[in-house]
Coordinates of C-alpha atoms and ligand atoms in Angstrom, one line a residue:
M1 CA 46.8 -4.5 -12.8
A2 CA 46.6 -0.9 -11.8
L3 CA 44.6 -0.2 -14.9
T4 CA 42.1 -2.9 -14.1
I5 CA 41.6 -1.7 -10.6
S6 CA 41.2 1.9 -11.7
I7 CA 38.7 0.9 -14.3
L8 CA 36.8 -1.1 -11.7
I9 CA 36.9 1.9 -9.2
L10 CA 35.8 4.2 -12.0
V11 CA 32.8 2.0 -12.7
I12 CA 31.8 1.9 -9.1
L13 CA 32.2 5.7 -8.6
N14 CA 30.2 6.3 -11.8
L15 CA 27.2 4.4 -10.4
K16 CA 26.8 7.0 -7.7
E17 CA 25.4 10.0 -9.3
I18 CA 27.0 13.2 -8.0
N19 CA 24.6 16.1 -7.7
S20 CA 27.0 18.7 -6.7
V21 CA 25.4 22.1 -7.6
K22 CA 23.2 24.1 -5.4
C23 CA 20.6 26.3 -7.1
Y24 CA 18.0 28.8 -6.2
H25 CA 14.5 27.4 -6.5
D26 CA 11.3 29.5 -7.2
N27 CA 8.0 28.4 -8.5
N28 CA 4.3 28.7 -7.6
D29 CA 4.8 27.0 -4.3
V30 CA 8.4 27.9 -3.4
I31 CA 9.9 31.4 -3.0
N32 CA 13.6 31.9 -2.4
G33 CA 14.1 28.2 -1.9
T34 CA 17.1 26.2 -2.8
C35 CA 17.6 22.8 -4.4
E36 CA 20.5 20.6 -5.5
G37 CA 21.1 19.0 -8.9
D38 CA 23.4 18.6 -11.9
F39 CA 22.8 22.1 -13.2
C40 CA 20.5 25.1 -12.5
T41 CA 18.1 27.1 -14.6
I42 CA 16.4 30.5 -14.5
A43 CA 13.5 31.2 -16.9
K44 CA 12.0 34.7 -17.5
S45 CA 8.5 34.4 -18.9
T46 CA 6.0 37.0 -19.9
D47 CA 2.3 36.3 -20.0
N48 CA -0.7 38.6 -20.1
Y49 CA -0.4 39.5 -16.4
A50 CA 3.3 39.8 -15.4
I51 CA 6.9 38.9 -15.9
Y52 CA 8.0 36.2 -13.5
N53 CA 11.1 34.1 -13.0
Q54 CA 11.1 30.5 -12.5
R55 CA 14.2 28.9 -11.0
A56 CA 15.0 25.2 -10.6
C57 CA 17.4 22.3 -10.7
F58 CA 17.8 19.6 -13.3
I59 CA 19.0 16.1 -12.5
G60 CA 20.0 13.2 -14.7
I61 CA 20.2 14.9 -18.1
K62 CA 22.9 16.8 -20.0
K63 CA 23.1 20.6 -19.6
P64 CA 22.0 22.2 -22.9
S65 CA 24.9 23.7 -24.9
H66 CA 23.3 27.2 -25.1
T67 CA 23.8 29.4 -22.0
C68 CA 20.7 31.4 -22.6
T69 CA 18.0 31.2 -25.3
L70 CA 15.5 33.9 -26.2
D71 CA 12.3 32.7 -28.0
F72 CA 9.8 34.2 -30.4
S73 CA 7.6 35.4 -27.5
D74 CA 10.4 37.0 -25.6
N75 CA 10.7 34.3 -23.0
M76 CA 14.3 33.6 -21.9
V77 CA 15.8 30.5 -20.4
C78 CA 19.4 30.2 -19.0
F79 CA 21.4 27.2 -17.7
C80 CA 24.5 27.2 -15.5
D81 CA 26.3 24.8 -13.3
T82 CA 28.1 26.5 -10.4
D83 CA 26.6 27.0 -6.9
Y84 CA 23.8 29.6 -6.8
C85 CA 24.5 30.7 -10.4
N86 CA 20.9 31.1 -11.4
T87 CA 20.5 34.7 -10.5
I88 CA 18.9 37.5 -12.5
S89 CA 22.3 38.6 -13.7
L90 CA 22.6 35.3 -15.7
L91 CA 19.7 36.6 -17.9
R92 CA 22.0 39.4 -19.1
G93 CA 24.7 36.9 -20.3
N94 CA 25.4 35.2 -23.6
I95 CA 22.1 35.0 -25.4
T96 CA 21.3 32.8 -28.4
I97 CA 18.2 33.9 -30.3
L98 CA 16.3 30.8 -31.3
P99 CA 15.7 30.5 -35.1
V100 CA 12.1 31.2 -36.2
I101 CA 10.4 28.6 -38.4
Q102 CA 7.0 28.1 -39.9
C103 CA 4.7 25.7 -38.2
K104 CA 1.2 24.5 -38.8
A105 CA -1.5 25.4 -36.2
L106 CA -5.1 24.7 -35.9
I107 CA -6.8 28.1 -35.4
Q108 CA -10.6 27.9 -35.1
T109 CA -11.1 25.1 -37.6
V110 CA -8.5 26.0 -40.1
Y111 CA -4.9 24.8 -40.4
T112 CA -2.8 28.0 -40.7
A113 CA 0.9 28.7 -41.0
I114 CA 2.3 30.5 -37.9
P115 CA 5.8 31.5 -36.9
S116 CA 7.4 29.7 -34.0
N117 CA 10.6 28.2 -32.6
K118 CA 9.5 24.6 -32.5
C119 CA 6.5 22.9 -34.1
I120 CA 4.3 20.7 -31.8
R121 CA 2.2 17.8 -32.7
I122 CA 0.3 16.0 -30.0
I123 CA -2.0 12.9 -30.4
S124 CA -3.9 12.2 -27.2
Y125 CA -6.1 9.2 -26.6
I126 CA -8.2 8.8 -23.5
K127 CA -11.2 6.5 -23.3
H128 CA -13.7 8.7 -21.6
D129 CA -16.4 6.7 -19.8
R130 CA -16.6 8.4 -16.5
Y131 CA -20.3 8.6 -16.0
E132 CA -20.3 12.3 -15.3
L133 CA -19.0 12.8 -18.7
D134 CA -21.4 10.4 -20.3
K135 CA -24.3 12.0 -18.5
F136 CA -23.5 15.7 -19.1
N137 CA -20.9 15.9 -21.7
N138 CA -20.9 13.0 -23.9
D139 CA -21.2 14.8 -27.2
H140 CA -18.3 17.1 -26.4
V141 CA -15.6 14.8 -25.4
K142 CA -13.7 12.9 -28.1
D143 CA -11.5 10.0 -27.2
L144 CA -8.9 10.7 -29.8
Q145 CA -7.6 14.3 -30.1
E146 CA -4.9 15.9 -32.2
F147 CA -3.3 19.1 -31.3
I148 CA -1.2 21.0 -33.9
S149 CA 0.6 24.1 -32.9
G150 CA 3.8 26.1 -32.4
A151 CA 5.6 26.0 -29.2
E152 CA 3.8 28.4 -26.9
R153 CA 5.5 28.8 -23.6
G154 CA 8.2 26.8 -22.0
D155 CA 8.7 24.4 -24.8
S156 CA 10.4 26.5 -27.4
G157 CA 14.0 25.8 -26.2
D158 CA 16.1 22.7 -25.6
L159 CA 14.2 21.7 -22.5
V160 CA 10.7 22.3 -21.3
I161 CA 10.4 24.8 -18.5
D162 CA 6.9 25.6 -17.5
A163 CA 5.3 25.1 -14.2
H164 CA 1.8 26.1 -15.4
I165 CA 0.6 23.1 -17.4
Y166 CA -2.1 21.0 -15.9
W167 CA -0.2 18.3 -14.0
P168 CA -1.3 15.0 -15.6
E169 CA -0.5 16.5 -18.9
K170 CA 2.7 18.1 -17.8
M171 CA 4.4 14.8 -16.9
L172 CA 3.7 13.6 -20.4
R173 CA 5.4 16.4 -22.3
N174 CA 8.6 17.2 -20.5
F175 CA 11.3 15.8 -22.7
F176 CA 13.6 16.9 -25.4
S177 CA 13.3 18.7 -28.7
K178 CA 13.7 16.9 -32.0
G179 CA 11.8 13.9 -30.6
C180 CA 8.5 12.1 -30.4
Y181 CA 7.5 10.4 -27.1
N182 CA 4.6 8.0 -26.6
T183 CA 3.6 7.7 -22.9
T184 CA 0.9 5.2 -21.8
M185 CA -0.4 4.6 -18.3
S186 CA -3.4 2.4 -19.0
P187 CA -4.6 0.4 -22.0
E188 CA -7.1 3.1 -22.5
H189 CA -4.7 6.0 -22.6
Y190 CA -1.7 7.2 -24.5
Y191 CA -0.1 10.5 -25.3
V192 CA 2.1 11.2 -28.2
Y193 CA 4.1 14.4 -27.9
C194 CA 6.4 15.6 -30.8
R195 CA 8.6 18.7 -30.9
C196 CA 10.4 19.3 -34.2
E197 CA 12.5 22.0 -35.8
E198 CA 12.0 22.0 -39.6
A199 CA 9.4 24.1 -41.3
N200 CA 5.9 22.6 -41.2
C201 CA 7.3 19.3 -39.6
N202 CA 4.1 19.1 -37.6
T203 CA 1.8 19.0 -40.6
P204 CA -1.4 17.0 -39.9
E205 CA -1.7 15.9 -43.5
S206 CA 1.1 13.5 -43.0
E207 CA 0.1 10.2 -41.3
A208 CA 3.7 9.7 -40.2
L209 CA 5.0 11.5 -37.1
P210 CA 8.0 13.8 -37.5
Y211 CA 9.9 11.0 -35.8
P212 CA 8.2 7.7 -36.1
I213 CA 8.4 5.5 -33.0
S214 CA 9.7 1.9 -33.2
P215 CA 7.8 -1.0 -31.6
P216 CA 8.0 -1.6 -27.9
V217 CA 10.6 -3.9 -26.3
V218 CA 9.6 -4.1 -22.6
K219 CA 6.5 -4.7 -20.6
C220 CA 5.7 -2.5 -17.6
H221 CA 3.2 -2.1 -14.7
T222 CA 0.7 0.7 -15.0
S223 CA -1.0 2.8 -12.2
G224 CA -2.8 6.1 -12.0
F225 CA -4.8 6.5 -15.2
A226 CA -7.0 3.4 -15.2
Y227 CA -9.3 5.1 -12.7
E228 CA -9.3 8.5 -14.5
M229 CA -10.3 6.7 -17.7
N230 CA -12.5 3.9 -16.5
Y231 CA -14.4 5.1 -13.5
R232 CA -17.1 2.4 -13.6
K233 CA -14.6 -0.4 -13.1
F234 CA -13.8 1.0 -9.7
E235 CA -17.4 1.5 -8.5
T236 CA -17.2 -2.0 -7.1
L237 CA -14.4 -0.8 -4.8
E238 CA -17.0 1.4 -3.1
L239 CA -15.0 4.4 -3.8
T240 CA -16.8 7.7 -3.5
G241 CA -14.5 9.7 -5.6
D242 CA -11.1 10.7 -6.9
L243 CA -9.6 11.4 -3.4
N244 CA -10.4 7.9 -2.2
Y245 CA -8.8 6.2 -5.1
K246 CA -5.7 8.3 -4.8
Q247 CA -5.6 7.9 -1.0
N248 CA -6.3 4.2 -1.0
Y249 CA -4.2 3.1 -3.9
M250 CA -1.8 5.6 -5.4
T251 CA -0.2 6.6 -2.1
N252 CA 1.0 3.0 -2.0
E253 CA 4.4 3.0 -3.8
T254 CA 4.0 -0.7 -4.8
Y255 CA 0.4 -0.5 -6.0
V256 CA -0.1 -1.4 -9.6
D257 CA -3.3 -1.9 -11.7
E258 CA -4.0 -5.7 -11.5
G259 CA -4.0 -7.7 -14.6
I260 CA -3.0 -4.7 -16.8
E261 CA 0.3 -4.0 -18.4
C262 CA 1.7 -1.6 -21.0
Q263 CA 4.6 -1.9 -23.5
G264 CA 7.3 0.5 -24.4
H265 CA 11.0 1.2 -24.7
F266 CA 11.1 2.2 -21.0
C267 CA 9.2 1.7 -17.8
V268 CA 8.6 4.7 -15.6
I269 CA 7.5 5.8 -12.2
V270 CA 6.4 9.4 -11.7
P271 CA 5.7 10.5 -8.1
N272 CA 3.5 13.6 -7.6
K273 CA 2.4 15.6 -4.6
Y274 CA -1.2 15.3 -3.7
I275 CA -3.0 17.1 -0.8
I276 CA -4.9 14.8 1.6
D277 CA -6.3 16.4 4.8
G278 CA -4.2 19.5 4.3
E279 CA -0.9 17.6 4.0
Y280 CA 1.2 16.9 0.9
V281 CA 1.7 13.1 0.3
D282 CA 3.3 11.3 -2.6
I283 CA 1.2 9.4 -5.2
Y284 CA 2.8 7.3 -7.9
Y285 CA 1.9 7.1 -11.6
K286 CA 3.4 4.1 -13.5
G287 CA 3.6 3.3 -17.2
C288 CA 5.6 3.0 -20.4
I289 CA 7.5 5.5 -22.5
S290 CA 8.7 5.0 -26.1
A291 CA 10.8 7.5 -27.9
N292 CA 12.4 8.5 -31.2
E293 CA 14.9 11.2 -30.4
Q294 CA 17.2 12.9 -33.0
G295 CA 18.5 15.9 -31.0
E296 CA 21.5 16.2 -28.7
Q297 CA 19.6 14.8 -25.7
K298 CA 18.3 11.2 -25.3
L299 CA 16.2 9.6 -22.5
S300 CA 18.3 7.2 -20.4
V301 CA 17.6 5.0 -17.4
G302 CA 17.9 6.3 -13.8
Q303 CA 16.5 9.1 -11.8
K304 CA 15.7 12.3 -13.6
Y305 CA 14.3 15.6 -12.3
V306 CA 13.1 17.8 -15.2
N307 CA 10.7 20.7 -15.2
E308 CA 10.1 20.0 -11.5
I309 CA 9.0 16.5 -12.0
T310 CA 10.9 13.3 -10.9
Y311 CA 11.0 10.3 -13.2
Y312 CA 12.4 6.9 -12.3
I313 CA 13.2 5.2 -15.7
C314 CA 14.3 1.6 -16.3
N315 CA 14.3 -0.8 -19.2
T316 CA 13.7 -4.4 -18.1
D317 CA 10.3 -6.1 -17.9
F318 CA 8.2 -4.8 -14.9
C319 CA 11.1 -3.0 -13.3
N320 CA 8.7 -0.2 -12.3
I321 CA 7.1 -2.1 -9.5
D322 CA 8.7 0.3 -7.0
I323 CA 11.5 2.9 -6.9
E324 CA 14.2 0.7 -5.4
T325 CA 13.7 -2.0 -8.1
S326 CA 13.6 0.6 -10.8
L327 CA 16.9 2.2 -9.6
D328 CA 18.5 -1.3 -9.2
A329 CA 17.5 -2.2 -12.8
A330 CA 18.8 1.1 -14.0
A331 CA 22.1 0.6 -12.3
N332 CA 22.4 -2.9 -13.8
A333 CA 21.6 -1.6 -17.2
S334 CA 24.3 1.2 -17.0
T335 CA 27.0 -1.3 -16.0
I336 CA 26.2 -3.3 -19.1
S337 CA 26.1 -0.5 -21.5
D338 CA 26.7 3.1 -20.7
N339 CA 24.6 4.9 -23.2
G340 CA 26.0 8.2 -22.1
A341 CA 23.2 10.7 -21.7
D342 CA 22.8 10.4 -18.0
G343 CA 24.0 12.9 -15.5
T344 CA 27.1 11.1 -14.2
K345 CA 30.3 12.9 -14.5
F346 CA 33.9 13.0 -13.2
D347 CA 34.7 15.2 -10.4
C348 CA 38.1 16.1 -8.9
F349 CA 37.8 13.4 -6.2
Q350 CA 37.5 10.6 -8.8
I351 CA 40.5 11.9 -10.8
V352 CA 42.6 12.2 -7.6
I353 CA 41.8 8.6 -6.7
L354 CA 42.6 7.4 -10.2
F355 CA 45.9 9.2 -10.1
I356 CA 46.8 7.6 -6.7
I357 CA 45.9 4.2 -8.0
F358 CA 48.1 4.7 -11.0
L359 CA 51.0 5.6 -8.8
I360 CA 50.5 2.3 -6.8
Ligands
NAG401 C1 13.8 36.7 -2.0 O1 15.2 37.1 -2.2 C2 15.3 38.5 -2.7 C3 16.8 38.7 -2.9 O2 17.6 38.3 -1.9 C4 14.7 39.5 -1.8 O3 14.8 40.8 -2.3 C5 13.2 39.1 -1.6 O4 12.6 40.0 -0.7 C6 13.0 37.7 -1.1 N1 11.6 37.3 -1.2 C7 11.0 36.7 -0.2 C8 9.5 36.5 -0.3 O5 11.6 36.3 0.8
NAG402 C1 28.3 32.3 -26.3 O1 27.6 31.1 -26.6 C2 28.0 30.4 -27.8 C3 27.2 29.2 -28.0 O2 26.4 28.8 -26.9 C4 29.5 30.1 -27.7 O3 29.9 29.6 -28.9 C5 30.3 31.4 -27.4 O4 31.6 31.1 -27.2 C6 29.8 32.1 -26.2 N1 30.4 33.4 -26.0 C7 30.9 33.8 -24.8 C8 31.5 35.2 -24.8 O5 30.8 33.1 -23.8
NAG403 C1 1.4 4.9 -28.6 O1 1.2 3.8 -27.7 C2 -0.1 3.1 -27.7 C3 -0.1 2.2 -26.6 O2 1.0 1.3 -26.6 C4 -0.3 2.6 -29.1 O3 -1.6 2.0 -29.1 C5 -0.2 3.7 -30.1 O4 -0.3 3.1 -31.4 C6 1.2 4.3 -30.0 N1 1.2 5.4 -31.0 C7 2.3 5.8 -31.7 C8 2.1 6.9 -32.7 O5 3.3 5.2 -31.6
NAG404 C1 0.2 -1.8 -1.7 O1 -0.1 -2.5 -2.9 C2 0.4 -3.8 -3.0 C3 0.2 -4.2 -4.5 O2 -1.1 -4.0 -4.9 C4 -0.3 -4.7 -2.0 O3 0.1 -6.0 -2.0 C5 0.0 -4.1 -0.6 O4 -0.8 -4.8 0.4 C6 -0.4 -2.6 -0.5 N1 0.0 -2.0 0.8 C7 -0.8 -1.3 1.5 C8 -0.2 -0.8 2.8 O5 -2.0 -1.1 1.2
NAG405 C1 20.6 -6.5 -10.9 O1 21.6 -7.5 -11.1 C2 21.8 -8.4 -10.0 C3 23.0 -9.3 -10.3 O2 23.0 -9.7 -11.6 C4 20.5 -9.2 -9.9 O3 20.6 -10.1 -8.8 C5 19.3 -8.3 -9.6 O4 18.1 -9.0 -9.7 C6 19.2 -7.2 -10.7 N1 18.2 -6.3 -10.3 C7 17.3 -5.9 -11.2 C8 16.2 -5.0 -10.6 O5 17.2 -6.2 -12.3

């Protein structure tokens, strides 16, 4: 009896994610801020202009097993999980030097071998029919593009940490090493992002991806990219531009592209900040993610905050209609099968309660 009750209580407590660590938070917009999450990070990057530190929180994923990693380009990333632990002194701690491997890279028009810590292969498809592009740029824009390279900045370690990538692309390439991800947010868009760790694993001569992705299992709503892809379709809505589309549709959390769906392993909602009349408002991207992951981290349902982007992930048909439904579906899914990789964890409080119940 006591065992049954304690298991029940454990399940209930586990449904509530406990984000217990306070971290320093610095990026392009925030200086000396704080945030709260499952663990903290500090990243020291060097580019042509300066050395700068980025500090942030992560939510809903496992803390990498390395305390600090140093990459081929002298960028360093550290993780820790006690209050305000992501200080500069952490960068002087236990450092693991990431192994250097050979990757393929397209330099000018020639595939060349380069040294790096991770090999990257990206296949991006966007049907460009915005009329500005057709009028001025038609010859220069290809719908299907392949990008072959080594990790350059922010993506050479276990997690991706780089505030500087163009946003619509940043949200599509934020997950884990030793994996391929296929994200789609419109029938005329998909983005395959692979990071692998064996020599030349990103070779473009191979049709097969480093980690081939299995067929989809759920259907999901889409929002956000249909307009960017297919400008003409929205002319009938008398929109005068990008701002109007975002203001009129994407600020509405329940808006979805009508009569359109995508298929994947997970449905996702990704909120982003957009400036309208000088004020930040939330806009919502929706779509599907499929994955083949062979590393220590795996995508799971629930709320995630990685590389300063929030994701709501769920895995039942059309669960990404709004955030509440997505979180409900995720909670339902994790009671059925706990696939482990989420950010839930025991704390002292849970253990004390369990102990008391055992005594009764
Ligand atoms: C941020 O905090 C550091 C250390 O406390 C301090 O030296 C620095 O002046 C602060 N910067 C700003 C912009 O407040
Ligand atoms: C340094 O990190 C490695 C692996 O992350 C670990 O095995 C080792 O025990 C750590 N050393 C210290 C002194 O913390
Ligand atoms: C990625 O997803 C799109 C849309 O579902 C699909 O057409 C494409 O074949 C997929 N690519 C890979 C490599 O899985
Ligand atoms: C938000 O979008 C939904 C679905 O398209 C629609 O039914 C609803 O009226 C919209 N709400 C507002 C305030 O525009
Ligand atoms: C979660 O499970 C409950 C009970 O089975 C069900 O009523 C509810 O519709 C489910 N929610 C979602 C979003 O799947």
